[in-house]
Short mmCIF file of N, CA and C in Angstrom, two decimals:
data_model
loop_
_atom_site.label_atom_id
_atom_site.label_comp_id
_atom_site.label_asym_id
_atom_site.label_seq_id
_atom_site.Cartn_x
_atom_site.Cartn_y
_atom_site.Cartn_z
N UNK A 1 1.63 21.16 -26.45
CA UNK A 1 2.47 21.09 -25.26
C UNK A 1 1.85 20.12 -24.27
N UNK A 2 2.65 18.95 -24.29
CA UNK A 2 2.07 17.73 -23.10
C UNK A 2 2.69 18.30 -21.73
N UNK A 3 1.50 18.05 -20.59
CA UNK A 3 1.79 17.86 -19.76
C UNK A 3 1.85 17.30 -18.53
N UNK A 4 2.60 16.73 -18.24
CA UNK A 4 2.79 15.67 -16.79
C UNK A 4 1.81 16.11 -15.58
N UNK A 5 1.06 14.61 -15.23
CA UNK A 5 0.22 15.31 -14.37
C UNK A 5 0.88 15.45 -12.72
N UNK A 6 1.83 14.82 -12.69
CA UNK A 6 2.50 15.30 -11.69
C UNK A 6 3.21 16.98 -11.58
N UNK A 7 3.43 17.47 -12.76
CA UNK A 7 3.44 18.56 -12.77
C UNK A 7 2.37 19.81 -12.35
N UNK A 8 1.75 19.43 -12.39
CA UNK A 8 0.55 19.91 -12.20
C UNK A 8 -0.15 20.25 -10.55
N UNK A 9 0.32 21.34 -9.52
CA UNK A 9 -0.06 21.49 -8.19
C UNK A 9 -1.64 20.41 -7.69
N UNK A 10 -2.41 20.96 -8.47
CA UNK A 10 -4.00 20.15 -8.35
C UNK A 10 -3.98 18.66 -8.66
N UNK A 11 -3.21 18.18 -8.81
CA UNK A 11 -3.14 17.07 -8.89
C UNK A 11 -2.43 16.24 -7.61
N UNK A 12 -1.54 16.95 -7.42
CA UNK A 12 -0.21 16.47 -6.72
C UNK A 12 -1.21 16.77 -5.08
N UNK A 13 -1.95 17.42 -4.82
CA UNK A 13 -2.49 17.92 -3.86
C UNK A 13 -3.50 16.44 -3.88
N UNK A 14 -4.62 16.06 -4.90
CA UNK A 14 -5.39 14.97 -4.97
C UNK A 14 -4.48 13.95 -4.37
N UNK A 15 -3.28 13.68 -5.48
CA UNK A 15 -2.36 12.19 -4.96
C UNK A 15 -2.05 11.98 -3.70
N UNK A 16 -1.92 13.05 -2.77
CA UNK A 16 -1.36 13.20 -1.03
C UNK A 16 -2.39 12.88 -0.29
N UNK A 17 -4.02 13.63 -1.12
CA UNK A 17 -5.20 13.24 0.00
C UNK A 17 -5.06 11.61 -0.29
N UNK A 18 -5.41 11.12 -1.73
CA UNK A 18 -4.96 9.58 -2.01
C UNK A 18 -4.39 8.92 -1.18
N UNK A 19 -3.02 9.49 -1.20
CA UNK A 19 -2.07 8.68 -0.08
C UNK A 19 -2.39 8.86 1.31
N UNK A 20 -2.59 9.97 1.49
CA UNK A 20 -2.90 9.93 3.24
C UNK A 20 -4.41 9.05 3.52
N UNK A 21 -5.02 9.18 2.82
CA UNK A 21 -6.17 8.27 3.32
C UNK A 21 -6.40 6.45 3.10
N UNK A 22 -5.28 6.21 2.58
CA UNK A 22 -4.54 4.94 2.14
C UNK A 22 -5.15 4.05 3.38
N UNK A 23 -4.58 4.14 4.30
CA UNK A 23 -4.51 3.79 5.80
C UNK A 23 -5.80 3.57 6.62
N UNK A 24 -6.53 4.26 6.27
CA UNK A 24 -7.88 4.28 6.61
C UNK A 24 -8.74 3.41 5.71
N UNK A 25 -8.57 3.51 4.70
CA UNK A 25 -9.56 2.69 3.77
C UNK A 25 -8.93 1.01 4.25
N UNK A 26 -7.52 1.02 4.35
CA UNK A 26 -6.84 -0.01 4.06
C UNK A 26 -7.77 -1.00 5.56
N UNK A 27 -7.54 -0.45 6.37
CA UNK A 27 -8.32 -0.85 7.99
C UNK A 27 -9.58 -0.98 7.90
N UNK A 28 -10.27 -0.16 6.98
CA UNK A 28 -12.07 -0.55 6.81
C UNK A 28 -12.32 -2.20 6.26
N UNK A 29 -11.16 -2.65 5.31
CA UNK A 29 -11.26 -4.23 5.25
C UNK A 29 -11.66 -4.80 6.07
N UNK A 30 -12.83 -5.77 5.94
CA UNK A 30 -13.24 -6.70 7.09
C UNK A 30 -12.52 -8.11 6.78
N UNK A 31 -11.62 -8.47 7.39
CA UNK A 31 -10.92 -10.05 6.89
C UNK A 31 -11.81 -10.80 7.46
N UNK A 32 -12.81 -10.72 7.94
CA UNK A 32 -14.17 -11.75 7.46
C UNK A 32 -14.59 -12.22 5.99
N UNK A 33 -14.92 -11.28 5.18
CA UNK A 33 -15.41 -10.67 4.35
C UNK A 33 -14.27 -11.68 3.26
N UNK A 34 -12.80 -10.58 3.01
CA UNK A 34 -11.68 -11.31 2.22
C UNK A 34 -11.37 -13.14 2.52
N UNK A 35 -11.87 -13.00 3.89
CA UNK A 35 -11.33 -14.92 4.13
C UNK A 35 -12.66 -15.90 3.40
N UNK A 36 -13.67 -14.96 2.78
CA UNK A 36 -14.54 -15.79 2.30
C UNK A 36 -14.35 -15.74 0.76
N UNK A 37 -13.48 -14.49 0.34
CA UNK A 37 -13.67 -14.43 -0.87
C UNK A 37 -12.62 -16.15 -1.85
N UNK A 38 -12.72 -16.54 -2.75
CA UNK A 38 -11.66 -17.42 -3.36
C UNK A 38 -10.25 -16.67 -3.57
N UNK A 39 -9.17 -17.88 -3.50
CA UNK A 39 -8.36 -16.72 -4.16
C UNK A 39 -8.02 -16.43 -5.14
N UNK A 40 -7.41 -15.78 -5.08
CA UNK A 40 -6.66 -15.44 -6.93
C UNK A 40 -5.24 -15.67 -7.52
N UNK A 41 -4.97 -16.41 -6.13
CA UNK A 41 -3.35 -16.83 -6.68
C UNK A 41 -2.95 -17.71 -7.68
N UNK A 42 -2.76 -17.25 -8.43
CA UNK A 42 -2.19 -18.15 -10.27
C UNK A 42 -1.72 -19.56 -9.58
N UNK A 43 -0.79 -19.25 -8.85
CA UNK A 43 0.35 -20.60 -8.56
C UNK A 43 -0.60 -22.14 -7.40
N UNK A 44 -1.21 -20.85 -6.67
CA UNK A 44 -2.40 -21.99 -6.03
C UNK A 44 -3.55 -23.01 -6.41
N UNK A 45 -3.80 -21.90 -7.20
CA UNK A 45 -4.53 -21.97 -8.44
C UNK A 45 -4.22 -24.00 -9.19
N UNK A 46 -3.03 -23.35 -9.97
CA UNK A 46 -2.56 -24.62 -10.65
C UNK A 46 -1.89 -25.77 -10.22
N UNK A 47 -1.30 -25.32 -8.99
CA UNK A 47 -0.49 -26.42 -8.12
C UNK A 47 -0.94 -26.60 -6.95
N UNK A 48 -1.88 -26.11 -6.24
CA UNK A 48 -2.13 -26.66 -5.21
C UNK A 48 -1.59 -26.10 -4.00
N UNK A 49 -0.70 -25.23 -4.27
CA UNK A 49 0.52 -25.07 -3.32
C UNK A 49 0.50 -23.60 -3.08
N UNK A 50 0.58 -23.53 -1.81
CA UNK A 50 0.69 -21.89 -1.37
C UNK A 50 2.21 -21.18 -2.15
N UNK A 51 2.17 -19.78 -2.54
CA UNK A 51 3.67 -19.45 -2.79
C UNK A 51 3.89 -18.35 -1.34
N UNK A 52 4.54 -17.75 -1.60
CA UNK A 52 5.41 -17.43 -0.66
C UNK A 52 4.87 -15.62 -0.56
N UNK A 53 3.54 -15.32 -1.70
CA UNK A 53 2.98 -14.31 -1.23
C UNK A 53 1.47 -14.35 -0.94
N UNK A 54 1.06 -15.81 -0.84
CA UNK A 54 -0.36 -15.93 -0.55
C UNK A 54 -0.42 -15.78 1.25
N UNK A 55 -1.38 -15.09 1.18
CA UNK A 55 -1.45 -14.52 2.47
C UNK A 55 -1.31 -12.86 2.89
N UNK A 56 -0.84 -12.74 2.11
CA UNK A 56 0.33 -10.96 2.39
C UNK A 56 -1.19 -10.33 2.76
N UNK A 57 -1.94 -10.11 1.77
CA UNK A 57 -2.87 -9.31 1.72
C UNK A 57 -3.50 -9.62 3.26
N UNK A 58 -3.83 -10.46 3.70
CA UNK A 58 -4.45 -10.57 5.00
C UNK A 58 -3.51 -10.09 5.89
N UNK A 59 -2.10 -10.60 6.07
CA UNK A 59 -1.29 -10.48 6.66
C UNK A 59 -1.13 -8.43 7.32
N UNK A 60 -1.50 -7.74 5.88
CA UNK A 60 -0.76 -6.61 6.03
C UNK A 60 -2.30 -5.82 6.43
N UNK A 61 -3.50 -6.54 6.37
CA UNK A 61 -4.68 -5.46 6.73
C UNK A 61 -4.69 -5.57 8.14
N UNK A 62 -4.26 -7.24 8.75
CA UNK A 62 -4.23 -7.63 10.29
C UNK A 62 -2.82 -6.55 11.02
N UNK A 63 -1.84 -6.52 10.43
CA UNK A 63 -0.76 -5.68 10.92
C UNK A 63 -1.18 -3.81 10.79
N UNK A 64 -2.15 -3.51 9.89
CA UNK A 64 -3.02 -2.04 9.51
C UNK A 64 -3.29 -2.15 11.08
N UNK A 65 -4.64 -3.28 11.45
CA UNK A 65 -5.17 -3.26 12.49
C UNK A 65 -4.92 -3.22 13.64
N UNK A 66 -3.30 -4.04 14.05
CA UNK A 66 -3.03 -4.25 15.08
C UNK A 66 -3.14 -5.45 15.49
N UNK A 67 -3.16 -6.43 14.25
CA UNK A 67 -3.59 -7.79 14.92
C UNK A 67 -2.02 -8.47 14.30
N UNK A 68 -0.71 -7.92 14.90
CA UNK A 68 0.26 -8.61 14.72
C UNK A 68 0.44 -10.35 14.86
N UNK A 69 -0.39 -10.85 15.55
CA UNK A 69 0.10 -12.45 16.20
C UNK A 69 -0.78 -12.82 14.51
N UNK A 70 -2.26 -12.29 14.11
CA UNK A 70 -2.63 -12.81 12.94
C UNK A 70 -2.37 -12.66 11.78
N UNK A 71 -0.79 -11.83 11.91
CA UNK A 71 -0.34 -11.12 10.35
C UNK A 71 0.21 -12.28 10.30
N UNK A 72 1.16 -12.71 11.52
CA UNK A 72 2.20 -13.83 11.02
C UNK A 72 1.70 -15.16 10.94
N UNK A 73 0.50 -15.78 11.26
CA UNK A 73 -0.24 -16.59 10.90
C UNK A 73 -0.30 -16.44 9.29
N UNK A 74 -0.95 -15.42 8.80
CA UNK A 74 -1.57 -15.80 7.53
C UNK A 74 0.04 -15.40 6.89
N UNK A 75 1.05 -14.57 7.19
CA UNK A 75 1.74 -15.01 5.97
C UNK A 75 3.23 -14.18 7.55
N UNK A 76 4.27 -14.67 7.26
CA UNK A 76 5.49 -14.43 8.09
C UNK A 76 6.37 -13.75 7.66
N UNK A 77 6.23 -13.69 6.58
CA UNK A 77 7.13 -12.48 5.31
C UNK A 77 6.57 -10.86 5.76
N UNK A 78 5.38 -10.62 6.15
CA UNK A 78 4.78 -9.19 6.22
C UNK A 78 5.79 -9.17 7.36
N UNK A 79 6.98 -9.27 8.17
CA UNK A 79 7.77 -8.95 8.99
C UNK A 79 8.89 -8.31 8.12
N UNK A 80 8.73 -8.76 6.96
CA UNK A 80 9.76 -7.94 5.53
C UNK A 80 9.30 -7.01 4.88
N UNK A 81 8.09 -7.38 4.58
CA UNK A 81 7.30 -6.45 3.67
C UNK A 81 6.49 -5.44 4.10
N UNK A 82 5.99 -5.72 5.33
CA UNK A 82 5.06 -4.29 5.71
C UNK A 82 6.06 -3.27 5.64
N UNK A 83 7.49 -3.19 6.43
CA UNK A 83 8.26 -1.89 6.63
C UNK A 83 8.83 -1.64 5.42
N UNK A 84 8.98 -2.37 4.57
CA UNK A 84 9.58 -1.61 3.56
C UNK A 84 8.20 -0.70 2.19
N UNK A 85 7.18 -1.41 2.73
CA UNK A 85 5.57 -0.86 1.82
C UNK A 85 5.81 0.67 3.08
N UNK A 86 6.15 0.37 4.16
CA UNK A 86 5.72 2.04 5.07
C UNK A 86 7.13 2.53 4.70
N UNK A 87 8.06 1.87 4.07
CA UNK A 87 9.25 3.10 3.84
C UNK A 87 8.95 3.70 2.38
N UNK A 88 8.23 3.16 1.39
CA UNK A 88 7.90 3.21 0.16
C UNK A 88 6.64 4.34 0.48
N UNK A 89 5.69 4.17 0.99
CA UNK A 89 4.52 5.03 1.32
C UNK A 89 4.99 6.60 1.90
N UNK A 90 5.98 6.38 2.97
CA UNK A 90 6.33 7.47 3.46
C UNK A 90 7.43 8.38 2.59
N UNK A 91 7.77 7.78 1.79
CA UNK A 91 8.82 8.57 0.66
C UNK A 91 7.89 9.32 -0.42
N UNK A 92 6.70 8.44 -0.54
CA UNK A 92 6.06 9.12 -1.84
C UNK A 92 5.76 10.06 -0.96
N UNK A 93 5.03 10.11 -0.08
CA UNK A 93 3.96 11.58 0.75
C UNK A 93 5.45 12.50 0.85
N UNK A 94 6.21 12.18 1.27
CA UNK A 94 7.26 13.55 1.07
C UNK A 94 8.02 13.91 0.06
N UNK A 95 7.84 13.38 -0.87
CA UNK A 95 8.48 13.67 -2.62
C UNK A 95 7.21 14.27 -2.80
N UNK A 96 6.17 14.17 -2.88
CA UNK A 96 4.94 14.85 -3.25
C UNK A 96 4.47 15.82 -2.48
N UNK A 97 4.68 16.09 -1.42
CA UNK A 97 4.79 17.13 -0.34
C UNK A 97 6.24 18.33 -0.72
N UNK A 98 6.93 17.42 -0.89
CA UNK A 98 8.33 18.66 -1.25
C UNK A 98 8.25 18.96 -2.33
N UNK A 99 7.66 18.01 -4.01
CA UNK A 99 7.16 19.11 -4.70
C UNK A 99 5.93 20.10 -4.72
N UNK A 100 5.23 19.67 -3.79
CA UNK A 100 3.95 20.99 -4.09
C UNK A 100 4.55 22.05 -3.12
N UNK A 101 4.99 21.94 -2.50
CA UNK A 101 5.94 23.42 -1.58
C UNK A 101 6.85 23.82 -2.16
N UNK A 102 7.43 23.18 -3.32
CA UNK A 102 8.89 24.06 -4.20
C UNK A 102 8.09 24.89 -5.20
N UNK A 103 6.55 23.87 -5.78
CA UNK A 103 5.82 24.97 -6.53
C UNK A 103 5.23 26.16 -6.32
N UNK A 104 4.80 26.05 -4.56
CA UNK A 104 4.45 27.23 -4.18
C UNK A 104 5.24 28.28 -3.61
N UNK A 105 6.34 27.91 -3.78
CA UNK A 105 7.51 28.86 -3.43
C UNK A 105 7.88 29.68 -4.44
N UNK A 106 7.75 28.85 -5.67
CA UNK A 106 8.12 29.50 -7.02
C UNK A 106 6.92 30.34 -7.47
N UNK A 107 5.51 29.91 -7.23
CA UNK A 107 4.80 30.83 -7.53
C UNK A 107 4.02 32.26 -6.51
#
């Protein structure tokens, strides 16, 4: 008998601390640190040429932080993408929240 580890209360309880502490780890980034690293963009990489998601990652730790004027510097799209990553984030914590309370209702 397989079973889903989402099924599973002890798990689903781990995935929420996971997710809720998302936010915090995400802000401990020092974009000192990332602006020194190389990048890893395939397309930059071979062409020379920024695409249209190089940057995000800086973009969305500076918008974590509060440094809106430097999100849209490093990339102008995180004005698209951060809210729909916080509508995506905030759906999982309450699909995973409303199943571990239907399980403990049932048990």
């Amino acid at each position: 008998m397989e079973m889903n580890w989402l099924e599973n209360n002890y798990f689903k309880v781990i995935y929420l601390v996971i997710l809720l502490s998302l936010p915090i780890a995400i802000s401990l980034i020092s974009l000192k640190t990332l602006n020194n690293l190389p990048s890893v963009c395939l397309y930059k990489r071979f062409f020379g040429l920024e695409c249209w998601g190089c940057g995000m990652t800086r973009a969305i730790i500076s918008v974590v932080n509060g440094n809106f004027k430097d999100a849209i510097e490093y990339n102008w799209r995180v004005l698209i993408v951060f809210p729909l990553l916080l509508y995506i984030y905030f759906l999982n914590i309450y699909k995973v929240y409303k199943k571990i309370k239907k399980l403990n209702q049932a048990s």
